[in-house]
Each structure stands twice: as structure tokens, then as C-alpha cells.
Short mmCIF file of C-alpha atoms and ligand atoms in Angstrom, two decimals:
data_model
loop_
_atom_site.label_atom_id
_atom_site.label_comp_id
_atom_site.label_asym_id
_atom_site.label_seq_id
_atom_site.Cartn_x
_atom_site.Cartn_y
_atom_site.Cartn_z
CA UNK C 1 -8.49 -32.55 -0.55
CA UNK C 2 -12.24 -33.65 -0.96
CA UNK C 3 -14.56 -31.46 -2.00
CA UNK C 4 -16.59 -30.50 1.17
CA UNK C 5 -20.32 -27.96 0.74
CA UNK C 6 -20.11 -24.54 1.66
CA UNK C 7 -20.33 -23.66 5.17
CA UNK C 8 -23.03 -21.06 6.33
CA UNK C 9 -22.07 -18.52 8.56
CA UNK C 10 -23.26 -19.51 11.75
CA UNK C 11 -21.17 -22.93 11.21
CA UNK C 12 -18.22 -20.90 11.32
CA UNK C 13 -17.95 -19.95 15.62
CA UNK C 14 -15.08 -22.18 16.55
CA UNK C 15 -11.89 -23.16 15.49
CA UNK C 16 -11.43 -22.39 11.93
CA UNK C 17 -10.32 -25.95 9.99
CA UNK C 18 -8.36 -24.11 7.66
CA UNK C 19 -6.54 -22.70 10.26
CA UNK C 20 -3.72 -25.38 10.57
CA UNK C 21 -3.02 -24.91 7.22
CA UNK C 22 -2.91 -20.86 6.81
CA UNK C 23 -0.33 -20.73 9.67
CA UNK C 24 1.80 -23.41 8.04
CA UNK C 25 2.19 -21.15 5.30
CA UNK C 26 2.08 -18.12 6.95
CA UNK C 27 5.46 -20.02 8.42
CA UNK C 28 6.74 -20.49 5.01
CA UNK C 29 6.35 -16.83 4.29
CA UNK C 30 8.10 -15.34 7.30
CA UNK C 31 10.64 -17.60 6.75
CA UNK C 32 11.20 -15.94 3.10
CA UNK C 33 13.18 -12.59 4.33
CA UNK C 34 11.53 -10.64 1.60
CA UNK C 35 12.71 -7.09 2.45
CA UNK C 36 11.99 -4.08 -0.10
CA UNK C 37 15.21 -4.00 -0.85
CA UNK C 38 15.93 -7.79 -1.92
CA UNK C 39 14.93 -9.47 -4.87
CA UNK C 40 11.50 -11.65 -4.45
CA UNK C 41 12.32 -14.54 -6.78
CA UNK C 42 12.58 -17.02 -3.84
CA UNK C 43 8.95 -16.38 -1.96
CA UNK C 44 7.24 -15.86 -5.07
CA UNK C 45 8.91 -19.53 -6.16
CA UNK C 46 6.59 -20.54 -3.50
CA UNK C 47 3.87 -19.09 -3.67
CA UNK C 48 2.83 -19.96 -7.77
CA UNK C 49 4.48 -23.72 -6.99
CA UNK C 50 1.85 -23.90 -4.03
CA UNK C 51 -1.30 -22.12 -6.14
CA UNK C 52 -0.35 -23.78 -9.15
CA UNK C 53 -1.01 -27.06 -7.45
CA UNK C 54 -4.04 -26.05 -5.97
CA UNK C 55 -5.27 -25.45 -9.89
CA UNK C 56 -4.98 -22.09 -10.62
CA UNK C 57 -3.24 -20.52 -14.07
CA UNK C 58 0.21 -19.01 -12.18
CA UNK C 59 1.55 -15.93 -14.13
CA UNK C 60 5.01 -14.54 -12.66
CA UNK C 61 5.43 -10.92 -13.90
CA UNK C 62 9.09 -9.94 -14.25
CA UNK C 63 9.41 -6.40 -13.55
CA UNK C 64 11.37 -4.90 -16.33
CA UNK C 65 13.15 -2.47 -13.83
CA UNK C 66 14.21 -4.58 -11.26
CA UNK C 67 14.99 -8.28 -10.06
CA UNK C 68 11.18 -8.73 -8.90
CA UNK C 69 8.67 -9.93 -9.68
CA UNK C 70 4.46 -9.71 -9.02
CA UNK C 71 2.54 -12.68 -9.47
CA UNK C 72 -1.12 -13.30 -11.16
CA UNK C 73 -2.70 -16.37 -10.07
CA UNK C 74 -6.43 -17.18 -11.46
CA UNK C 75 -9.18 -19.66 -10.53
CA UNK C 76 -12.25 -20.16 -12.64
CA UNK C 77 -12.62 -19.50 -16.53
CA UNK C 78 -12.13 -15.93 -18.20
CA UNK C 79 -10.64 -12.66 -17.53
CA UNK C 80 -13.61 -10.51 -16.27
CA UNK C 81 -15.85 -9.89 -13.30
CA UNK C 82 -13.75 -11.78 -10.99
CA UNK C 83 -12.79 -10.99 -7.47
CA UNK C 84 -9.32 -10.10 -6.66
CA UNK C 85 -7.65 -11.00 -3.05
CA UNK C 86 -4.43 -8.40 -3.42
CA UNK C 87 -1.50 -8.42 -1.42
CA UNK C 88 1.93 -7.23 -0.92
CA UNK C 89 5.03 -9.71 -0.51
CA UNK C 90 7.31 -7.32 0.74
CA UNK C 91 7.69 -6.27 4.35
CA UNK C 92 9.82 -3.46 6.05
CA UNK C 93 13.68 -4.19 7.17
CA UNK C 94 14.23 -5.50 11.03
CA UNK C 95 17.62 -3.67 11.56
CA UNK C 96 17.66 -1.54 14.38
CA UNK C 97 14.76 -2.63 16.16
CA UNK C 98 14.95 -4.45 19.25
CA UNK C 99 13.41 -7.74 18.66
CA UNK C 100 12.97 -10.55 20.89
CA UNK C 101 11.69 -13.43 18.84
CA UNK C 102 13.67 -14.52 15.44
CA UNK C 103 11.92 -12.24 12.95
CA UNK C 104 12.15 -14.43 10.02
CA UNK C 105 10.79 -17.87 11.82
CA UNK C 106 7.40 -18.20 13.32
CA UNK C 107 6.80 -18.52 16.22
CA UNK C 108 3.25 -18.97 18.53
CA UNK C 109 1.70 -18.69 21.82
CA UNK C 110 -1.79 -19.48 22.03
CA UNK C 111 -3.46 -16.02 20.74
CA UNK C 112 -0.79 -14.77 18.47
CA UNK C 113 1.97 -15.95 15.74
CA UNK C 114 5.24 -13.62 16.18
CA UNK C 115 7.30 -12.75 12.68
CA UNK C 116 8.24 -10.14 10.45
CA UNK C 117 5.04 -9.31 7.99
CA UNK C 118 2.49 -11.70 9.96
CA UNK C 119 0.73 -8.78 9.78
CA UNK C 120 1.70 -6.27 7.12
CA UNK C 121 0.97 -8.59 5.32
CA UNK C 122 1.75 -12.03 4.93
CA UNK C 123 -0.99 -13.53 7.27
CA UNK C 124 -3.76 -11.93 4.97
CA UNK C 125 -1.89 -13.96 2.02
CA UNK C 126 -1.52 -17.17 3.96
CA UNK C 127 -5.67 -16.93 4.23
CA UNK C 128 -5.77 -16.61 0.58
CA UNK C 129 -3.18 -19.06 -0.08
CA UNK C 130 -5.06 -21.54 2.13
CA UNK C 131 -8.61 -20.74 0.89
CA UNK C 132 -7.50 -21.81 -2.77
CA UNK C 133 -8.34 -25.16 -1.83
CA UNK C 134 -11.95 -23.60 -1.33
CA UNK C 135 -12.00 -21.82 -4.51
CA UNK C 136 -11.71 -25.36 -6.82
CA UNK C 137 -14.04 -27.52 -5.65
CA UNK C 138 -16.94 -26.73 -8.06
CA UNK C 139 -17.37 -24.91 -11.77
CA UNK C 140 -16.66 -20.90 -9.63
CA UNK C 141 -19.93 -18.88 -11.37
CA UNK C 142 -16.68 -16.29 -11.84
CA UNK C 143 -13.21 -16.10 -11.52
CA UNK C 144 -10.88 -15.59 -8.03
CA UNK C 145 -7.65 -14.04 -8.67
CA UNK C 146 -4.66 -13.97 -5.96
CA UNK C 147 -2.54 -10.66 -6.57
CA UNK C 148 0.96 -10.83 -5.25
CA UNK C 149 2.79 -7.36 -5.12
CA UNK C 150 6.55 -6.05 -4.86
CA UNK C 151 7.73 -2.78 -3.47
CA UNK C 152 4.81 -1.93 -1.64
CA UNK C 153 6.41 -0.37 1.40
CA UNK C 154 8.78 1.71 -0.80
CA UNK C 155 6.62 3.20 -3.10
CA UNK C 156 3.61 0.92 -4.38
CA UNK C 157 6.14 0.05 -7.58
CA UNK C 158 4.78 -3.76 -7.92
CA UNK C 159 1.16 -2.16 -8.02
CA UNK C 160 1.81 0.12 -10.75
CA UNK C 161 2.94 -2.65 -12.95
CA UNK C 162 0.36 -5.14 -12.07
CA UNK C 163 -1.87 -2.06 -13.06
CA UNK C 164 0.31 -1.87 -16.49
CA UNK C 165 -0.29 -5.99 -16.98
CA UNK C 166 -4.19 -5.48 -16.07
CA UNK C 167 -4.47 -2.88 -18.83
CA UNK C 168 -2.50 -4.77 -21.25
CA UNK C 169 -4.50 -7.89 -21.22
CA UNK C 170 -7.46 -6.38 -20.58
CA UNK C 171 -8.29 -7.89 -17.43
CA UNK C 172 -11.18 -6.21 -16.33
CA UNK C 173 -12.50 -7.68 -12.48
CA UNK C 174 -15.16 -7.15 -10.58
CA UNK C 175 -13.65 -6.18 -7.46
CA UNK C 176 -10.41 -5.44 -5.52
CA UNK C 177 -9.65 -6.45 -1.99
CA UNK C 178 -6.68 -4.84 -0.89
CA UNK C 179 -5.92 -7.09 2.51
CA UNK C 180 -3.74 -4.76 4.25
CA UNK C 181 -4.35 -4.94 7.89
CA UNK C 182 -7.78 -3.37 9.22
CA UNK C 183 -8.42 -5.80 11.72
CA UNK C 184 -10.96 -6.91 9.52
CA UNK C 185 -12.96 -3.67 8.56
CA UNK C 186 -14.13 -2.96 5.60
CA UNK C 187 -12.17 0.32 4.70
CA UNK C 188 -13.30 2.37 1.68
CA UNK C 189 -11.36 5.43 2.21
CA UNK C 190 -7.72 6.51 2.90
CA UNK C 191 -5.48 9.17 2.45
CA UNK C 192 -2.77 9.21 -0.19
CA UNK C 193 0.81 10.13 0.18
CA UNK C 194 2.78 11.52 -2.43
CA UNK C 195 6.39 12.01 -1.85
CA UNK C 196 8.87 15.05 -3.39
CA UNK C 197 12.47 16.28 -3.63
CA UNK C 198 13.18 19.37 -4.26
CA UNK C 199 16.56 20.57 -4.91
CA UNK C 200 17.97 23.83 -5.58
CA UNK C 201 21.51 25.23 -6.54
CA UNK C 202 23.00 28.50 -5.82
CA UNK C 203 26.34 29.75 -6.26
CA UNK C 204 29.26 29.63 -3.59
CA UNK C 205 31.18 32.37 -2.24
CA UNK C 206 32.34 33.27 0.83
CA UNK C 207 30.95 34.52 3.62
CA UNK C 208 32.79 37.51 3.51
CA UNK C 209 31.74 38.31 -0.02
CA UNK C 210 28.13 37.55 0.15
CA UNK C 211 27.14 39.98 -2.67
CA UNK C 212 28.79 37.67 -4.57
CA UNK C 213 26.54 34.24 -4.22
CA UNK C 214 23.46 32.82 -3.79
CA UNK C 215 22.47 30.92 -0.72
CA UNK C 216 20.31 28.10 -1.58
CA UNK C 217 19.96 27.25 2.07
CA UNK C 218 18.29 30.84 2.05
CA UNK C 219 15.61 29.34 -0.82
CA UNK C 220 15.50 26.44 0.57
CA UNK C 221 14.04 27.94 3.70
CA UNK C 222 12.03 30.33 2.00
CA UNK C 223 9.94 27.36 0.25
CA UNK C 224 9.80 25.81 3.31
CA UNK C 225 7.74 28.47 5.03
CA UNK C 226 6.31 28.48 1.73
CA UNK C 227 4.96 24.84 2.08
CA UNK C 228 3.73 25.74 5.80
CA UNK C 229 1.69 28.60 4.25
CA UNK C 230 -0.01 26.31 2.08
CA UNK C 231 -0.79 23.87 4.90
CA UNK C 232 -2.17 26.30 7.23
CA UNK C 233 -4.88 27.43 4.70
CA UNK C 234 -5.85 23.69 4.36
CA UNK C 235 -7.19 24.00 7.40
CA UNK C 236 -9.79 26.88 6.71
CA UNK C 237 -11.75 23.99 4.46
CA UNK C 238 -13.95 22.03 5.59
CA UNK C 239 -12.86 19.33 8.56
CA UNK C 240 -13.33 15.75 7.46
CA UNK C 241 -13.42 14.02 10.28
CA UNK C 242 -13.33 10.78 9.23
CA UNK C 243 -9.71 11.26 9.62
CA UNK C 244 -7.79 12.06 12.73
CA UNK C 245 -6.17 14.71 11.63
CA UNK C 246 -8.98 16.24 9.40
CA UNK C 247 -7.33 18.00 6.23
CA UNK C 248 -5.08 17.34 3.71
CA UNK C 249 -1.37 17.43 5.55
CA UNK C 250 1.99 18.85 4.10
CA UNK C 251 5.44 17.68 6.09
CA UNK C 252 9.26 18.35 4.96
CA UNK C 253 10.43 15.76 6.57
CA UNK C 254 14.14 15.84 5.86
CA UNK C 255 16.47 18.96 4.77
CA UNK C 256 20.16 18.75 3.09
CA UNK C 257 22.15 21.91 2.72
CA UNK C 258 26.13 24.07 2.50
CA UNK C 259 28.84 22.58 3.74
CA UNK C 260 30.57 25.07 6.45
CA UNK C 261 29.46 27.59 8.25
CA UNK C 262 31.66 30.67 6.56
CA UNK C 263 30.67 29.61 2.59
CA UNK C 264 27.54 30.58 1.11
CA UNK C 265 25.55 27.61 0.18
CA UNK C 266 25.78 26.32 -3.15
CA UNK C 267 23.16 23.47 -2.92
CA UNK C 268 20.43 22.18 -0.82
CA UNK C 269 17.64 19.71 -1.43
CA UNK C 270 14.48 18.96 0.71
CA UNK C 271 12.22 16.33 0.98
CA UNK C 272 8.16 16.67 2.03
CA UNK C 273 5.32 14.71 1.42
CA UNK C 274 1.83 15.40 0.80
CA UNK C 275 -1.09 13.91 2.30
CA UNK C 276 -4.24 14.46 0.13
CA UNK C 277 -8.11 12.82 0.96
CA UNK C 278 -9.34 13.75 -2.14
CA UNK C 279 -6.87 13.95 -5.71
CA UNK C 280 -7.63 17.59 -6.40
CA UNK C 281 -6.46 18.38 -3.24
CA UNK C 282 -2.61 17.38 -4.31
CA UNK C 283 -2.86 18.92 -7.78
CA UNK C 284 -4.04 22.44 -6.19
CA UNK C 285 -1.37 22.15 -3.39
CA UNK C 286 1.05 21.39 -5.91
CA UNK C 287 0.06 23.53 -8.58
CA UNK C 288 0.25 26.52 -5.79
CA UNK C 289 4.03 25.22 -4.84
CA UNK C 290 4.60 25.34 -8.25
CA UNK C 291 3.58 28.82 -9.05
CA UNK C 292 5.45 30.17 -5.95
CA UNK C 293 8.32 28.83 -7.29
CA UNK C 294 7.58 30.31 -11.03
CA UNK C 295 6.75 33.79 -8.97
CA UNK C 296 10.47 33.68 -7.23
CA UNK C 297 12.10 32.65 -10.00
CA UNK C 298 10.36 35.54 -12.65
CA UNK C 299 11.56 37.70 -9.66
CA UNK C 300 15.44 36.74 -10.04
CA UNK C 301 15.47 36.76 -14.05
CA UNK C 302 13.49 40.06 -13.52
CA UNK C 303 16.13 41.64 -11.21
CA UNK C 304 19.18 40.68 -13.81
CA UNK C 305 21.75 38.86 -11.51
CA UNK C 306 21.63 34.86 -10.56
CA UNK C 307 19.29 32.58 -10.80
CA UNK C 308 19.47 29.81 -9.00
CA UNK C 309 17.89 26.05 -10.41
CA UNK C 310 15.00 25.08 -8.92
CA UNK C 311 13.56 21.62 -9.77
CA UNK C 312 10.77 19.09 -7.65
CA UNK C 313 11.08 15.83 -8.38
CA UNK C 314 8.20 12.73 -7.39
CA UNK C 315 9.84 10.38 -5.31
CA UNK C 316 6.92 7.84 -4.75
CA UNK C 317 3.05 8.92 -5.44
CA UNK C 318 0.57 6.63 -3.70
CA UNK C 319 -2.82 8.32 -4.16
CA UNK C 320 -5.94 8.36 -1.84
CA UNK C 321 -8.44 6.03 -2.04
CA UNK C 322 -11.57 7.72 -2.74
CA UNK C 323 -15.21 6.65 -0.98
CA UNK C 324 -17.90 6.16 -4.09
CA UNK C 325 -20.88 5.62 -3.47
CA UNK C 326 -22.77 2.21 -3.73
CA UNK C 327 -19.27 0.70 -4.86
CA UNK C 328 -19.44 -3.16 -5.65
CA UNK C 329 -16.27 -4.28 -3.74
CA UNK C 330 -17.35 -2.13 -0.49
CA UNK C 331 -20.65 -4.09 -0.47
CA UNK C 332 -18.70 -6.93 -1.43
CA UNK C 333 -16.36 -6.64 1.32
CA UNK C 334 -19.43 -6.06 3.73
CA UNK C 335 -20.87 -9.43 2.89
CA UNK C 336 -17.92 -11.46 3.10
CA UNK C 337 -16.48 -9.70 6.63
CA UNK C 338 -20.02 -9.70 8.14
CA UNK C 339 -19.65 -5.78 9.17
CA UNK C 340 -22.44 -3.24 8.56
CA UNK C 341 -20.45 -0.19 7.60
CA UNK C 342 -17.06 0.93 5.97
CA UNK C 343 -14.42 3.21 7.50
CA UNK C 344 -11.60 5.41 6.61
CA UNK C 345 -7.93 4.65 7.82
CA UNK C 346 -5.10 6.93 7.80
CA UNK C 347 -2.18 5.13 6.43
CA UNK C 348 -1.95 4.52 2.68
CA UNK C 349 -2.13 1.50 0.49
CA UNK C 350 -1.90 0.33 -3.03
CA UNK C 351 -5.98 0.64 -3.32
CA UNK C 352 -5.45 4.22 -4.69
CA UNK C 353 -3.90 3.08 -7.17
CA UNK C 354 -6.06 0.47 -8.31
CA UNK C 355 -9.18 2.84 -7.91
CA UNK C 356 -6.91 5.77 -10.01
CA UNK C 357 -6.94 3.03 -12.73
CA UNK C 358 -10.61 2.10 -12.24
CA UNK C 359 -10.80 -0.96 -10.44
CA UNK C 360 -13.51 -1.10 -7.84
CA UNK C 361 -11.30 -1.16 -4.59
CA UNK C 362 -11.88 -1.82 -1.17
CA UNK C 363 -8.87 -2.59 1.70
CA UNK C 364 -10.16 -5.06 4.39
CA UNK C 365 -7.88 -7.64 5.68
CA UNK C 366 -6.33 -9.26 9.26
CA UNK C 367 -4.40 -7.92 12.04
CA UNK C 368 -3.56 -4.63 13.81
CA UNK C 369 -2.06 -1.68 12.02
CA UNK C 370 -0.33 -0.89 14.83
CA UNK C 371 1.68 -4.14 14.86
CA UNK C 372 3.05 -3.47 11.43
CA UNK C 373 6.33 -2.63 11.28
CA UNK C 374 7.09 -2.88 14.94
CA UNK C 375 9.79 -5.21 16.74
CA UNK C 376 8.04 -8.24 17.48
CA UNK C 377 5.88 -7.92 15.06
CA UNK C 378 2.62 -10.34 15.62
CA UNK C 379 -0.82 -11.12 14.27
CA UNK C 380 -3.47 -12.57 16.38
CA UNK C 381 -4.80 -15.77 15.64
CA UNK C 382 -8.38 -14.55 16.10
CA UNK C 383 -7.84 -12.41 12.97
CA UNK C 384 -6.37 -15.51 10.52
CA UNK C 385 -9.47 -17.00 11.74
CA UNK C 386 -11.98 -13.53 11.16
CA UNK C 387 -10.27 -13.84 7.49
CA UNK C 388 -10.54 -17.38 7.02
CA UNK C 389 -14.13 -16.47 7.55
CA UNK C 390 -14.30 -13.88 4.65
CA UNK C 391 -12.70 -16.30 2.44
CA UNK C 392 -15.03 -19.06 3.22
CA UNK C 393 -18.38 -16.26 2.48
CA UNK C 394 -16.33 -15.50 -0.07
CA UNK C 395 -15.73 -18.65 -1.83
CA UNK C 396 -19.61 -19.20 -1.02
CA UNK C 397 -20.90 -16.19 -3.07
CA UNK C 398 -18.31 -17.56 -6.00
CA UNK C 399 -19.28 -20.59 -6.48
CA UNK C 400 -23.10 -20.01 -6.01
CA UNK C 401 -25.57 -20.65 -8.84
CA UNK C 402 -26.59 -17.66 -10.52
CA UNK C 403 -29.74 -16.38 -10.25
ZN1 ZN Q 501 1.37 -3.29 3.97
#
């Protein structure tokens, strides 16, 4: 493609040009059925053969756990201050929901392209993918990197490794711009959401002989009205109500326990989730969980007769994504989406854990939250278009003289 100048922002009303091209590969990456639970060798084939001929360095991280892999793509010279467009490859399973367009082929009416992950969050990489041919033209003043993930959706697993490979290479950008869906804001807080198990094992007897055993059903329920405790004083601090439901939040969402109804329970495991805005919110929820459970247990051991095990383990820990003041990538992000202000969302993403490992982080990318993971799943083209925008103000600050 020939190199054309940067377009200023009030040559952008219209169709987008790039357009064409994002939702031909937008195609490409529905058509990849890159569930959670397969591996990602296939789409992520794709993706570095396409970047890597659009002239960026293509690094395909093999995660050491699992048959996946993240991918590092650069454009420009060096490792530091450059500007990071982030996304996940993954995308939720369609089984059980009621579609009524094929989810893993595109398809398009004149405002919207149907598929699984046109939203969350494939379209936002198509832009990216697309805008590389922006992001060569001329000697970038710093580098772009394109961030593929794995494993968002069940646990942020890709993230934490790219995290790892940032570390170990020193790596040190500028920014971070998570493009999960915000329709576009520029989003500079969210909640976390940090999962748990909790298991505990009593001893069987039965019913008749009750002296005899230890329900863990019994426990089970007693930490449960435990947990509510601890919610219900969240709410005497103070109301943040940049969120919809203003504190820090505390479910147990799912509860395994006994086997029939005339034996006394010998195991039973939980599961619950917390929901923190700021991180010392989970450790002092957790560290009062804990110390319940050190209380109860002191108790047994105390009176001489069973003790039942007791043990919490982390099932996925996505943390919250913190607002800083005067951050870089918020004001950034402001620039390149044209907004005035940032916002807080309620869902997670893997920003918190980019900010946790001190990457300035902000989440701003295309399409409705409230498409993702639904049947029918869509993005409208309006939005490819919004981010095609970004990319182009982006690609404009990049490859700007400096001053
Ligand atoms: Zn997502």
C-alpha cells in the first residue's frame, strides 16, 4: 500500500477507507472458533503471518502450561515508551444459546456485522490489525505494539504471562490500551473479580448417630452467612457511585455438599467471588474470612473432638483497575477517541493486571458490552469505524516529529 499523510480529524466524518479491510479480517477472525477451551495455534497463525507482512517483528509466546499461545507484535525501533493496542483472542462458547446467524462466519446488514467475538473482542483487533498498514509508513517517533491474549474469559491466564514476558525482557511501554468493548469510552476504572473455592471435610456418620460426625454442610453454611456478614458491613463505607452497585460485592455463587439425606455430611465445597474497587478492599475482606475461619477452627482444637479441614483455594484473580491521577494512557486514550472524560465500567478486564504490574493502563475499545457474550452476538459498524478513528489519531501522534 502507498504511503498516504496523516489525516486530521475533521477529514475523518464519512466512510472510514480502512473499513473494507478491518471487516475482512474481522471475517477471518470469527471464522477461527477460538473458544477458551481450544487451543489458539490456528488464529494466532494468522494473525503474526498477516502483521508480519505488514513489517512488524512477530513474537508467538508458547504458554508453558497449555497448548496456547499470546502473541507480541512490534512496529518501530526499541523496546520502550511505545503504545500498546491489547486484546484478547479468545471468546466465550456458543452452546446453548439460541442463535440465529452461523456464529463462526460473518455475516452483515448495513449497521452491524453478526459473529461470535465481533465484539468481545475481535472487531477491536481487526482495527488494529488493519491500522498496521498505518503504523509503517514513516520512521514511528516510538514504537506500536499489537498484544494478542489467551484465556481471557476464563481467568486473564494469557495476560499474566504476557506480564511474565514483559518483565523478562524488560519491555517497558508507554501505555496500555486494553480494547475491550466500551463503545468507545475511555474507561480508567473497573472493578476486579477474584474467584475462590473453599472446601471443607467432615466426618460421616449417620443420621441417627449424629454425636458421632461432623457435618460439613453445617460449616459450610456457617461461612456462608459468614461471607454475607462481611458484605453487609461493606456497605456502611463510603458509596462510590461511579459504580452501579456502589461497594465492593461478595457472591457464593455455587454450593456442593453430602450425599443423602439420612448421612451426616462428610464434604462440601463452595464457590464465591469477590468484587473489590480498590485492592485493599479484597485483602481486608479476605484477611477477615480468613480469621473467621482461624477463630472456628481454634474453637474445635480447643473443645478436643474433630476438626474438620478447612482450605480456600484462588480459582482466577483478575484485579481492579485503579483510577490514578493524570495517568499517560487515560490522556492518551482521550486524544486518540476524541472524548473529554474517562469512566468506570463494571465488568472486569485484563487492565488490572497490567496496572498491578505497573503498566499505565487504560480500556477503551468498540462495541456494546451488552452484546458480548449474547446469541447473535454483533458489533455495529459505526463503532469499527469510531476505532478506526482512534487508530488513525493514533498512528498520527506516533509518527509525529518530536518536539
Ligand atoms: Zn473480552
Amino acid at each position: 500500500m502507498s504511503a498516504t499523510p496523516p489525516i486530521r480529524n475533521h477529514e475523518l466524518h464519512g466512510k472510514e477507507p480502512l473499513l473494507d479491510v478491518a471487516i475482512d479480517i474481522l471475517a477471518k477472525l470469527v471464522s477461527f472458533p477460538s473458544v477458551s477451551s481450544e487451543p489458539n495455534g490456528e488464529v494466532i497463525e494468522f494473525i503474526s503471518a498477516f502483521l508480519s507482512e505488514s513489517g512488524a517483528r512477530v513474537e508467538r509466546l508458547r504458554s508453558p502450561h497449555q497448548p496456547k499461545e499470546n502473541l507480541w507484535a512490534t512496529f518501530g525501533d526499541g523496546d520502550s515508551d511505545g503504545l500498546v493496542l491489547s486484546g484478547h483472542v479468545d471468546v466465550v462458547p456458543v452452546t446453548g444459546q439460541n442463535w440465529t446467524r452461523p456464529p463462526f462466519s460473518l455475516t452483515r446488514d448495513t449497521k452491524r456485522v453478526y459473529g461470535r467475538g465481533t465484539t468481545d473482542m475481535k472487531g477491536f483487533l481487526a482495527c488494529a490489525m488493519a491500522a498496521s498498514a498505518l503504523f509503517q509508513q514513516e520512521k514511528l517517533r516510538r514504537p506500536v505494539h499489537i498484544a494478542v491474549t489467551f484465556d481471557e474469559e476464563v481467568g486473564c491466564h494469557g495476560a499474566r504471562e504476557l506480564v511474565d514476558f514483559l518483565q523478562r525482557t524488560n519491555i517497558r511501554p508507554a501505555a496500555i490500551i486494553v480494547g475491550e468493548p466500551t463503545s468507545m469510552a475511555v474507561v480508567d476504572r473497573h472493578k476486579g473479580s477474584v474467584g475462590f473455592t473453599t472446601e471443607i471435610l467432615g466426618t460421616p456418620a449417620h443420621s441417627s448417630q449424629v454425636h458421632l460426625g461432623q457435618s460439613a454442610i453445617k460449616i459450610a453454611s456457617e461461612l456462608v452467612s459468614e461471607l454475607a456478614l462481611i458484605g453487609e458491613r461493606l456497605t456502611q463505607d463510603a458509596a462510590d457511585a461511579a459504580f452501579s452497585y456502589p461497594y465492593p460485592s461478595i457472591n457464593v455463587g455455587a454450593i456442593r455438599g453430602g450425599q443423602v439425606r439420612n448421612i451426616v455430611a462428610a464434604s462440601c465445597a463452595f464457590d464465591w467471588e469477590i468484587r473489590p474497587i480498590l485492592p485493599q478492599q479484597l485483602a481486608d475482606i479476605r484477611r477477615a474470612f480468613d480469621r473467621h475461619v482461624a477463630e472456628k477452627m481454634k474453637r474445635y482444637a480447643d473443645a478436643g473432638g474433630l476438626v474438620p479441614s478447612i482450605t480456600t483455594n484462588v480459582a482466577y484473580d483478575t484485579p481492579p483497575l485503579v483510577g490514578l491521577p493524570a495517568s499517560n494512557a487515560v490522556s492518551l486514550a482521550m486524544n486518540f477517541a476524541d472524548r473529554n472524560g474517562s469512566s468506570a465500567v463494571s465488568y472486569g478486564t485484563e487492565a488490572g493486571i497490567y496496572q498491578e504490574a505497573g503498566f499505565n493502563t487504560v480500556v477503551c475499545g468498540p462495541g456494546d458490552i451488552q452484546q458480548a457474550h449474547a446469541a447473535d452476538e454483533w458489533i455495529a459498524v459505526d463503532q469499527l469505524e469510531q476505532c478506526l478513528s482512534f487508530m488513525r489519531r493514533l498512528a498520527q501522534y506516533v509518527t509525529e516529529p518530536s518536539q
